[in-house]
Amino acid sequence: MTEQVSAEATGPRAGAQVTAALVLGAVLAGGFWYLAQNEQESAAARGPAECRASTGKLPAKYVNGTRLCRALNRPDLPALLGTPGEQAQNAWGNDGEDPTGGRAPRPEGEVGLPTYSVQLRLSYDRMPVADLGRLLGGSEPTTFQGRRAFLYSDRTLALRIPLGGGKAESGTGGIARHLVVAKDPKDGGGSYEIVIWRQDQGIPDDAALLRVAERVLPTVPGWAGN
């Protein structure tokens, strides 16, 4: 008898809790949609993001992260990626290693859009691209504008933050596609690298990667002189 009364008493409460949860879920979903719409409208009103200054200071003989970011953050970048209606939401440069510590500089620039993120990296090490490609098993050898190059894939790092609070967790994200190109036609060491990945963890478009490389790399300071 006690069990029956308890069951009848808790049944409506459980139903009310489910209804409340559905209503709360709808409110939260609507709120997130509203915030996302506002963010997109605010971003459209602000215009495309401009490159923030590099962290670190490379000597003038090196191309720093800010200059790489500016080479990448071009007006036609969304069209090259196949998303012409989008615009850059964030853009920054990083100078990488400090050459005074004996390590080769590795500056990079990055631009984030709603669908894609794109990185442009420059390595001043002495490793030929042919050797680097052999070290990265499964690479796809090719050439790019008369220079040795290769394509390869890896995974991004995903950070998951629970909506209801709790500890953030990191894990494997989506696929990133890389094009690595020799810094000079003789492959004497050093490399340029273009990386793209999708924000929704979908498969990046290789054609978009190559379009970006064809337009961006020749504009990097020093490309023509190598």
Coordinates of C-alpha atoms in Angstrom, one line a residue:
M1 CA 0.0 0.0 0.0
T2 CA 2.8 2.3 0.9
E3 CA 4.6 1.6 -2.4
Q4 CA 1.4 2.2 -4.4
V5 CA 0.6 5.5 -2.7
S6 CA 4.3 6.5 -3.1
A7 CA 4.2 5.7 -6.8
E8 CA 1.0 7.6 -7.4
A9 CA 2.3 10.6 -5.5
T10 CA 5.6 10.8 -7.3
G11 CA 4.1 10.2 -10.8
P12 CA 2.7 13.7 -11.3
R13 CA 5.8 15.2 -9.7
A14 CA 8.0 13.3 -12.2
G15 CA 5.8 14.5 -15.1
A16 CA 6.0 18.1 -13.9
Q17 CA 9.8 17.8 -13.6
V18 CA 10.0 16.4 -17.2
T19 CA 7.8 19.2 -18.4
A20 CA 9.9 21.8 -16.5
A21 CA 13.1 20.3 -17.9
L22 CA 11.7 20.5 -21.5
V23 CA 10.6 24.1 -21.0
L24 CA 14.0 25.0 -19.5
G25 CA 15.7 23.3 -22.4
A26 CA 13.6 25.3 -24.9
V27 CA 14.4 28.5 -23.0
L28 CA 18.1 27.7 -23.0
A29 CA 18.2 26.7 -26.6
G30 CA 16.4 29.9 -27.5
G31 CA 18.8 31.9 -25.4
F32 CA 21.8 30.4 -27.0
W33 CA 20.3 30.9 -30.5
Y34 CA 19.6 34.6 -29.6
L35 CA 23.2 35.1 -28.3
A36 CA 24.6 33.4 -31.4
Q37 CA 22.5 35.7 -33.6
N38 CA 23.6 38.7 -31.6
E39 CA 27.2 37.7 -31.8
Q40 CA 27.0 37.3 -35.6
E41 CA 25.2 40.6 -36.0
S42 CA 27.7 42.3 -33.8
A43 CA 30.6 40.7 -35.7
A44 CA 29.0 41.9 -39.0
A45 CA 28.7 45.4 -37.6
R46 CA 32.3 45.4 -36.4
G47 CA 33.6 44.2 -39.7
P48 CA 36.4 41.6 -40.3
A49 CA 38.8 41.1 -37.4
E50 CA 42.2 42.8 -37.7
C51 CA 45.5 41.1 -36.8
R52 CA 46.6 41.5 -33.2
A53 CA 50.3 42.2 -32.6
S54 CA 52.6 39.2 -32.2
T55 CA 53.6 37.8 -28.9
G56 CA 57.4 38.0 -28.7
K57 CA 59.9 40.1 -30.7
L58 CA 61.8 38.5 -33.5
P59 CA 64.8 40.3 -35.1
A60 CA 64.0 42.2 -38.3
K61 CA 65.6 39.5 -40.5
Y62 CA 62.8 37.1 -39.6
V63 CA 59.2 37.4 -40.8
N64 CA 57.2 37.7 -37.5
G65 CA 53.8 36.4 -36.6
T66 CA 52.0 39.7 -37.3
R67 CA 53.2 39.8 -40.9
L68 CA 52.1 36.2 -41.4
C69 CA 48.7 37.0 -40.0
R70 CA 48.4 40.0 -42.3
A71 CA 49.3 37.9 -45.3
L72 CA 46.7 35.3 -44.3
N73 CA 43.9 37.8 -43.3
R74 CA 43.1 39.0 -46.8
P75 CA 39.6 40.1 -48.0
D76 CA 39.1 37.2 -50.3
L77 CA 40.1 34.5 -47.7
P78 CA 36.4 33.5 -47.1
A79 CA 35.9 33.0 -50.8
L80 CA 39.1 31.0 -51.1
L81 CA 37.7 28.7 -48.3
G82 CA 34.4 28.3 -50.2
T83 CA 32.5 30.4 -47.6
P84 CA 32.2 33.8 -49.3
G85 CA 29.5 35.1 -46.9
E86 CA 31.7 34.9 -43.9
Q87 CA 34.3 37.2 -42.4
A88 CA 37.3 36.9 -40.0
Q89 CA 36.1 36.8 -36.4
N90 CA 39.6 36.7 -34.8
A91 CA 43.2 37.1 -36.1
W92 CA 46.5 37.0 -34.3
G93 CA 50.2 36.3 -34.7
N94 CA 52.7 34.5 -32.6
D95 CA 56.5 34.7 -32.9
G96 CA 57.2 31.2 -31.6
E97 CA 60.7 30.3 -30.4
D98 CA 63.2 32.9 -29.2
P99 CA 66.2 32.6 -31.5
T100 CA 68.5 33.8 -28.7
G101 CA 67.9 30.4 -27.0
G102 CA 69.5 28.5 -29.9
R103 CA 66.3 27.3 -31.4
A104 CA 65.0 28.1 -34.9
P105 CA 62.1 30.6 -34.9
R106 CA 58.7 29.2 -35.8
P107 CA 56.3 32.2 -36.2
E108 CA 52.7 31.7 -37.1
G109 CA 49.6 33.7 -37.9
E110 CA 46.0 32.4 -37.5
V111 CA 42.6 33.6 -38.7
G112 CA 39.3 32.2 -37.4
L113 CA 36.0 32.3 -39.3
P114 CA 32.7 30.7 -38.5
T115 CA 33.3 27.6 -40.6
Y116 CA 37.1 27.3 -40.8
S117 CA 40.2 28.3 -38.9
V118 CA 43.4 28.8 -40.9
Q119 CA 47.1 28.9 -39.8
L120 CA 50.2 30.1 -41.7
R121 CA 53.4 28.9 -40.2
L122 CA 57.1 29.5 -41.1
S123 CA 59.9 27.4 -39.9
Y124 CA 63.5 28.6 -40.0
D125 CA 65.1 25.3 -39.2
R126 CA 67.6 23.5 -41.4
M127 CA 65.5 20.4 -42.1
P128 CA 64.7 19.8 -45.8
V129 CA 61.0 19.2 -46.5
A130 CA 61.9 15.8 -48.1
D131 CA 63.3 14.7 -44.8
L132 CA 60.4 16.1 -42.8
G133 CA 57.9 14.3 -45.0
R134 CA 59.7 11.0 -44.3
L135 CA 59.6 11.6 -40.6
L136 CA 55.8 12.1 -40.7
G137 CA 54.7 8.7 -41.8
G138 CA 51.8 8.6 -44.2
S139 CA 52.5 12.0 -45.7
E140 CA 51.5 12.6 -49.4
P141 CA 54.5 13.9 -51.4
T142 CA 53.8 16.5 -54.1
T143 CA 55.2 19.8 -55.5
F144 CA 53.9 23.3 -55.1
Q145 CA 54.9 26.0 -57.6
G146 CA 58.2 24.2 -58.4
R147 CA 59.0 23.5 -54.7
R148 CA 59.0 20.2 -52.8
A149 CA 55.9 19.8 -50.7
F150 CA 53.7 17.3 -48.9
L151 CA 50.2 17.0 -47.5
Y152 CA 49.3 15.3 -44.2
S153 CA 46.5 15.1 -41.7
D154 CA 46.3 15.2 -37.9
R155 CA 43.7 15.9 -35.2
T156 CA 43.0 19.1 -33.5
L157 CA 42.6 19.4 -29.7
A158 CA 39.0 19.9 -28.5
L159 CA 38.1 21.6 -25.2
R160 CA 34.7 20.6 -23.8
I161 CA 33.1 22.8 -21.1
P162 CA 29.9 21.3 -19.6
L163 CA 26.9 23.8 -19.8
G164 CA 25.8 22.9 -16.3
G165 CA 29.1 23.5 -14.8
G166 CA 31.8 21.1 -13.8
K167 CA 35.3 20.4 -14.9
A168 CA 36.4 21.2 -18.5
E169 CA 37.9 18.3 -20.4
S170 CA 40.2 18.2 -23.4
G171 CA 40.1 15.5 -26.0
T172 CA 40.6 14.8 -29.7
G173 CA 38.9 17.2 -32.1
G174 CA 38.4 17.2 -35.8
I175 CA 40.8 16.6 -38.7
A176 CA 43.3 19.3 -39.7
R177 CA 44.8 19.3 -43.2
H178 CA 48.4 20.5 -43.7
L179 CA 50.4 21.6 -46.7
V180 CA 54.1 21.9 -46.1
V181 CA 56.2 23.6 -48.7
A182 CA 60.0 24.0 -48.9
K183 CA 61.3 27.5 -48.1
D184 CA 63.4 27.6 -51.3
P185 CA 63.3 25.8 -54.6
K186 CA 66.4 23.7 -53.7
D187 CA 64.8 22.5 -50.5
G188 CA 67.8 23.7 -48.5
G189 CA 66.0 23.7 -45.1
G190 CA 63.0 25.4 -43.5
S191 CA 59.4 25.4 -44.7
Y192 CA 56.1 27.2 -45.0
E193 CA 53.0 25.5 -43.8
I194 CA 49.3 26.2 -44.3
V195 CA 46.8 24.4 -42.0
I196 CA 43.0 24.4 -42.2
W197 CA 40.4 22.8 -40.0
R198 CA 36.6 23.1 -39.6
Q199 CA 34.9 24.4 -36.5
D200 CA 32.2 21.7 -36.7
Q201 CA 34.9 19.0 -36.8
G202 CA 33.9 18.1 -40.4
I203 CA 36.4 17.1 -43.1
P204 CA 38.4 20.1 -44.5
D205 CA 38.3 20.7 -48.2
D206 CA 41.7 20.0 -49.9
A207 CA 40.8 22.3 -52.8
A208 CA 40.2 25.1 -50.3
L209 CA 43.6 24.4 -48.7
L210 CA 45.3 24.7 -52.1
R211 CA 43.5 27.8 -53.1
V212 CA 44.6 29.5 -49.9
A213 CA 48.2 28.4 -50.4
E214 CA 48.3 29.6 -54.1
R215 CA 47.1 33.0 -53.1
V216 CA 48.8 33.5 -49.7
L217 CA 52.3 32.0 -49.9
P218 CA 53.6 34.1 -52.8
T219 CA 52.6 37.2 -50.7
V220 CA 54.7 36.2 -47.7
P221 CA 57.8 38.5 -47.4
G222 CA 60.9 36.7 -48.8
W223 CA 59.0 34.0 -50.8
A224 CA 60.1 35.3 -54.2
G225 CA 63.7 35.8 -53.1
N226 CA 64.2 32.2 -51.8

